[in-house]
XYZ file of N, CA, C and O in Angstrom:
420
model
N 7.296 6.669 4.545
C 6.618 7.947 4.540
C 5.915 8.227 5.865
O 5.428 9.266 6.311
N 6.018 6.847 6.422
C 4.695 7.230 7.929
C 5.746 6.592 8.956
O 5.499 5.407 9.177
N 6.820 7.079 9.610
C 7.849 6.349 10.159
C 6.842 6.345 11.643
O 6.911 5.329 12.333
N 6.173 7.174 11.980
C 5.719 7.237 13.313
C 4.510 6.717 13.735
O 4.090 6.897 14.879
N 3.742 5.891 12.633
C 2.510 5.495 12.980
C 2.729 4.143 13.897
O 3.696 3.490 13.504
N 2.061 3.591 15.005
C 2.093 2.510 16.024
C 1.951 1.143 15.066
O 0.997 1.029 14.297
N 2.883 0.221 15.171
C 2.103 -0.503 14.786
C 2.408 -1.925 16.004
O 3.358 -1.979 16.785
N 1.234 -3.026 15.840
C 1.160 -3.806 17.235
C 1.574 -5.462 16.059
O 1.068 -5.691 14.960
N 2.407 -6.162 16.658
C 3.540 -7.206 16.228
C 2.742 -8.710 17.120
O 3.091 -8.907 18.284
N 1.808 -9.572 16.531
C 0.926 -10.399 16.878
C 0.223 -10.277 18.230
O -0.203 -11.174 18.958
N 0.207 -9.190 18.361
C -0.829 -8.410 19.614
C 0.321 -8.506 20.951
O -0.047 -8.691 22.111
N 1.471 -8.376 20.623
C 2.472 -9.208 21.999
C 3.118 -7.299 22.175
O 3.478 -6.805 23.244
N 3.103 -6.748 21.155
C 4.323 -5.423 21.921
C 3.625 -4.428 20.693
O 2.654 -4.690 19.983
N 4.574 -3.061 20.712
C 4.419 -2.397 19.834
C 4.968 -1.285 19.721
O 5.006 -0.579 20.729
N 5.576 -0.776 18.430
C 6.289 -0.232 17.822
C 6.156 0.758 16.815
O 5.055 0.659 16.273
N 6.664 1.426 16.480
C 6.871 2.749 14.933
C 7.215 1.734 14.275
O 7.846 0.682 14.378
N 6.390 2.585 13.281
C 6.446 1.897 11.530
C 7.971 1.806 10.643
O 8.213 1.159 9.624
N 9.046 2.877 11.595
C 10.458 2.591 11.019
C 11.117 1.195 11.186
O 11.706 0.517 10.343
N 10.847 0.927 12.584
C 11.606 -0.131 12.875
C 10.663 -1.610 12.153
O 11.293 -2.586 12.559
N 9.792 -1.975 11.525
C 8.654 -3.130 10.836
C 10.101 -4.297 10.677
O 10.374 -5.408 11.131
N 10.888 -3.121 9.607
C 11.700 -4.765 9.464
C 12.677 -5.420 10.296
O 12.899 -6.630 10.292
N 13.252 -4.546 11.014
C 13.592 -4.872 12.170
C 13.229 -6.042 12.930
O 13.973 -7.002 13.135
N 11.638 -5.864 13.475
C 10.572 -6.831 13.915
C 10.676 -7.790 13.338
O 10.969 -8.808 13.966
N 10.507 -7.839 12.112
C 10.767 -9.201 11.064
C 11.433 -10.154 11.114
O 10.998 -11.251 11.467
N 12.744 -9.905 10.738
C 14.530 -9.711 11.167
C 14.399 -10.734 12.410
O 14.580 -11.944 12.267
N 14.136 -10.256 13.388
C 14.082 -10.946 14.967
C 13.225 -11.861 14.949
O 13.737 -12.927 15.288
N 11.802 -11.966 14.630
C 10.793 -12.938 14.132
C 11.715 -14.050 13.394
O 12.036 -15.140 13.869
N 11.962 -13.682 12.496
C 12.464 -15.286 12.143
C 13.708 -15.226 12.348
O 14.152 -16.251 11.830
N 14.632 -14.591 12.835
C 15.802 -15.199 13.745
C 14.945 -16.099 14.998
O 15.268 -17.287 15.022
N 14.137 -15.774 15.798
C 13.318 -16.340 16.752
C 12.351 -17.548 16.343
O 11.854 -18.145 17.298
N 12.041 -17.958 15.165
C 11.494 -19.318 14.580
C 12.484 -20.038 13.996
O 12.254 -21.118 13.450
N 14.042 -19.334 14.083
C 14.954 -19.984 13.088
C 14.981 -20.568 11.640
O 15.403 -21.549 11.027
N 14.171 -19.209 11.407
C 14.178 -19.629 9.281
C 15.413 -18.652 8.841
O 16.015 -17.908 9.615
N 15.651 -18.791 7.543
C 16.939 -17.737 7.416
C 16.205 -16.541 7.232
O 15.045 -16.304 6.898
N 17.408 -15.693 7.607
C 16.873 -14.382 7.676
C 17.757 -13.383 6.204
O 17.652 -12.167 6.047
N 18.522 -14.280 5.368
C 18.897 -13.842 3.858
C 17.458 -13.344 3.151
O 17.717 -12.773 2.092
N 16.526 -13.374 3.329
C 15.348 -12.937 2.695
C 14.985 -11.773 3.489
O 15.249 -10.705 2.937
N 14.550 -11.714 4.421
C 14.918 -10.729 5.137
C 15.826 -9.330 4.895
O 15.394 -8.184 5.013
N 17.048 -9.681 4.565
C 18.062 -9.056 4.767
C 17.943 -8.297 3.162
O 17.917 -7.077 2.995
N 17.896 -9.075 2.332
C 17.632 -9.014 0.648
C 16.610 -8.344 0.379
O 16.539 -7.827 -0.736
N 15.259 -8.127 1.587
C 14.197 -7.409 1.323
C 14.628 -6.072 1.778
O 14.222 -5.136 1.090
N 15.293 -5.822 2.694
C 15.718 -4.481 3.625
C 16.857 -3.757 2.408
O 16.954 -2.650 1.879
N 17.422 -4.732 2.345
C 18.606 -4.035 1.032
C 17.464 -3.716 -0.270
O 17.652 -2.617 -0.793
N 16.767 -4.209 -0.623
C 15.775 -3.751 -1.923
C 15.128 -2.337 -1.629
O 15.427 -1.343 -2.291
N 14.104 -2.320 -0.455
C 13.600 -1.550 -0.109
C 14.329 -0.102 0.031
O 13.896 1.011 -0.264
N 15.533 -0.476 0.558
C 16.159 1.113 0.620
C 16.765 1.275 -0.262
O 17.398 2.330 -0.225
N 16.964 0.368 -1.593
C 17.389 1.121 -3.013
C 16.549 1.271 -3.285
O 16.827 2.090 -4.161
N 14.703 1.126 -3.355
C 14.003 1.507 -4.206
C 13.463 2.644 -3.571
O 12.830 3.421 -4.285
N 13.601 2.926 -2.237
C 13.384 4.033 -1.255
C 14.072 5.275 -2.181
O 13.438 6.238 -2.613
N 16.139 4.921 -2.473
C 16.474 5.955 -2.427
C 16.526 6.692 -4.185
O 16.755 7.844 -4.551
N 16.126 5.135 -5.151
C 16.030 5.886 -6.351
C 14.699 6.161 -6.234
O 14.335 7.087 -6.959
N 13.951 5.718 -5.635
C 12.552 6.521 -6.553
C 12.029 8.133 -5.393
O 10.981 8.759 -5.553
N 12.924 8.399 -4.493
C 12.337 9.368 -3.519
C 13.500 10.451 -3.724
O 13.359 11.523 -4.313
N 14.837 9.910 -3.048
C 15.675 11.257 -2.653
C 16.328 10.977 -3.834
O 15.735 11.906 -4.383
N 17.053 10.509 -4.773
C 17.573 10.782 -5.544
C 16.931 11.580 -6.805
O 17.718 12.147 -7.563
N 15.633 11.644 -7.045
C 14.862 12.399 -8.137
C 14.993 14.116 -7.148
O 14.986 15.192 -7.747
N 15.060 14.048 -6.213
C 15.114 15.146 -5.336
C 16.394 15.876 -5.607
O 16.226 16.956 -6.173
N 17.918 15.471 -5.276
C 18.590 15.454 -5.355
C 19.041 15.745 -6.831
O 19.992 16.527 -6.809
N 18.683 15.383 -8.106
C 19.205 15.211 -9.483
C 18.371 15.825 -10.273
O 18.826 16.369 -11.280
N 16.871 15.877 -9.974
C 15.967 16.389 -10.952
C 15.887 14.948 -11.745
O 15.471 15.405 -12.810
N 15.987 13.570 -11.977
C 15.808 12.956 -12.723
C 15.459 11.760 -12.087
O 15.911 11.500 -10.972
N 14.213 10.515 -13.065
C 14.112 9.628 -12.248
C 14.736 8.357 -12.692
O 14.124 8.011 -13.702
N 15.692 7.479 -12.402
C 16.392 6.760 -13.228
C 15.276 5.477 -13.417
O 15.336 4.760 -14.416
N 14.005 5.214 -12.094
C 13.379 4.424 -12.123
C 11.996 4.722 -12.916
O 11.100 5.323 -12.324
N 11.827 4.301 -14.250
C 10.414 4.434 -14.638
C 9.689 3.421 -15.152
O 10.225 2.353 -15.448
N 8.221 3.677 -15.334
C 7.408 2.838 -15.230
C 7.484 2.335 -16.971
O 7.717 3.153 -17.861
N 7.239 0.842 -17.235
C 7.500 0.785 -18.950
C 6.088 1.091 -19.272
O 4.979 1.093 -18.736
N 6.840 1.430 -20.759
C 5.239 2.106 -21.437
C 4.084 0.934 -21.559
O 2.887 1.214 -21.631
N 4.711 -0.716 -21.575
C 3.506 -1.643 -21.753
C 2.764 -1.828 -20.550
O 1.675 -2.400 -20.606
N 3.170 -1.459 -19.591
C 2.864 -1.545 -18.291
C 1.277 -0.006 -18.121
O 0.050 -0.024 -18.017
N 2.442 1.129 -18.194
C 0.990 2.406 -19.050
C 0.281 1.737 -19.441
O -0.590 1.388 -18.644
N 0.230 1.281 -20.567
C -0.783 0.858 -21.469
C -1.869 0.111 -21.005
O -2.956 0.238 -21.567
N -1.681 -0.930 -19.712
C -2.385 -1.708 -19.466
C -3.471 -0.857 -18.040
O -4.456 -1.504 -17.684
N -3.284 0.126 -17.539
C -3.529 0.928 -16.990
C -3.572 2.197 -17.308
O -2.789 3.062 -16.914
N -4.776 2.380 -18.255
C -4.819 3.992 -18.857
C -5.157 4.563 -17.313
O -5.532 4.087 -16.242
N -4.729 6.114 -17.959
C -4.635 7.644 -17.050
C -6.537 8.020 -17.596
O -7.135 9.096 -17.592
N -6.951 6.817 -17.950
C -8.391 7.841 -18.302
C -9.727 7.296 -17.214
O -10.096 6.129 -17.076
N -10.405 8.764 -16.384
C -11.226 8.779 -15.578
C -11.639 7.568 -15.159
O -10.757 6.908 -15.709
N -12.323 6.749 -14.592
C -13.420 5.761 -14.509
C -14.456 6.476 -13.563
O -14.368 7.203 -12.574
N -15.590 5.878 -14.398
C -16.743 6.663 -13.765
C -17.821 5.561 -13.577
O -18.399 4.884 -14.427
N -17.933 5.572 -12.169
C -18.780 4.078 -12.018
C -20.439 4.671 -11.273
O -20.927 5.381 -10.394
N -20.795 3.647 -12.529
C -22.257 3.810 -12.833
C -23.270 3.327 -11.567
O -23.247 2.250 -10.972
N -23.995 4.263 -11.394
C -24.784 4.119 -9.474
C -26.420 3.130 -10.612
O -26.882 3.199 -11.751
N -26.616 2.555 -9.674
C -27.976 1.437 -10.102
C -29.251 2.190 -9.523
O -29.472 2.365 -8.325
N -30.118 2.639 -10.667
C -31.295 3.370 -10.787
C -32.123 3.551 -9.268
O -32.942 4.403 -8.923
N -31.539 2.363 -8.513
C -32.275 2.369 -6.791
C -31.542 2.355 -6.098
O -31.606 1.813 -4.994
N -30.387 3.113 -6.681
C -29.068 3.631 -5.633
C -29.789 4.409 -3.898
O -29.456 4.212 -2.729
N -30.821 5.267 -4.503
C -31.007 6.380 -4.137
C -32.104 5.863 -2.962
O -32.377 6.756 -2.160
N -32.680 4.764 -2.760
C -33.881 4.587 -1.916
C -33.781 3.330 -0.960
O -32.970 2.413 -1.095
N -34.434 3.405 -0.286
C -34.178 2.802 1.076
C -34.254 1.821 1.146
O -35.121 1.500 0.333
N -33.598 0.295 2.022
C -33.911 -0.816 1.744
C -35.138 -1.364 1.680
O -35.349 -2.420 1.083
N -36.196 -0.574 2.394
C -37.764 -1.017 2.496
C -38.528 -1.027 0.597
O -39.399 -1.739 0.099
N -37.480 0.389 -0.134
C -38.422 0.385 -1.470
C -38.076 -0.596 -2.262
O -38.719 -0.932 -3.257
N -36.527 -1.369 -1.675
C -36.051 -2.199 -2.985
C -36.734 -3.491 -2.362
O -36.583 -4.386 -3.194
N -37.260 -3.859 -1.515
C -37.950 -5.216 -0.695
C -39.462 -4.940 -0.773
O -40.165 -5.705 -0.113
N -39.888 -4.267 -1.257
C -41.721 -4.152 -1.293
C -42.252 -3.619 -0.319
O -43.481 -3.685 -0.286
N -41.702 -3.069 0.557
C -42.788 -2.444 1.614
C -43.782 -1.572 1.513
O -43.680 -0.737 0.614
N -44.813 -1.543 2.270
C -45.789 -0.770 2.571
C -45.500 0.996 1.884
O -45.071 1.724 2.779
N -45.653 1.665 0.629
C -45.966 2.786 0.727
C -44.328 2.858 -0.307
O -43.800 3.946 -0.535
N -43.909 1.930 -0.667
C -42.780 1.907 -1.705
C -42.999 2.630 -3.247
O -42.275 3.396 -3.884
N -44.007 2.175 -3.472
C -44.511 2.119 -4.935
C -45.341 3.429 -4.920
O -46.492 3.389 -4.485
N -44.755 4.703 -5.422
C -45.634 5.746 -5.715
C -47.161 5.355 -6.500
O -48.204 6.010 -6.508
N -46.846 4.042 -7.138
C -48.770 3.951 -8.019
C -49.372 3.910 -6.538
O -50.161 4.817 -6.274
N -49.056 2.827 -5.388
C -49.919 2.462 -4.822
C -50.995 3.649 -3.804
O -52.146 3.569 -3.376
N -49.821 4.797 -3.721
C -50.864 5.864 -3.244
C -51.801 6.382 -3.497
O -52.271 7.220 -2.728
């Protein structure tokens, strides 16, 4: 989605966000680990690229969906997170300082 953002490859060069696996790819061709994982990640990525993006585009339909136990474990309902009664005041009132305590005036 962000093919053009910079990104910098152990501070040595740097590149667009299209080419990442690319970088990879060459990285461990260059440490000599296999690069079948690699290759298996690039092939995943652009099937899950093309069913879950251009093909719902293309068809009106999504063949990839989420299972309902999966929903379930992640409701669609609000969360509303509760602020602590001394959200609101300065680090001096929550540490005792001088002139904290409205009695003391």
């Amino acid at each position: 989605h962000n093919p053009f953002i910079h990104m910098s490859f152990l501070g040595l060069f740097t590149f667009t966000a299209a080419y990442l696996p690319w970088v990879l790819l060459g990285f461990s061709i260059l440490v000599g680990s296999s690069t079948w994982v690699d290759l298996l990640g690039m092939i995943a990525g652009h099937v899950y690229y093309f069913l879950e993006d251009v093909y719902p585009r293309m068809t009106g339909r999504r063949p990839l969906k989420t299972p309902s136990f999966i929903k379930a474990l992640f409701a669609d309902d609000n969360v509303v997170v509760a602020r602590p009664p001394n959200a609101g005041l300065g680090a001096g009132a929550r540490f005792g300082a001088m002139g904290a305590d409205p009695q003391a005036q």
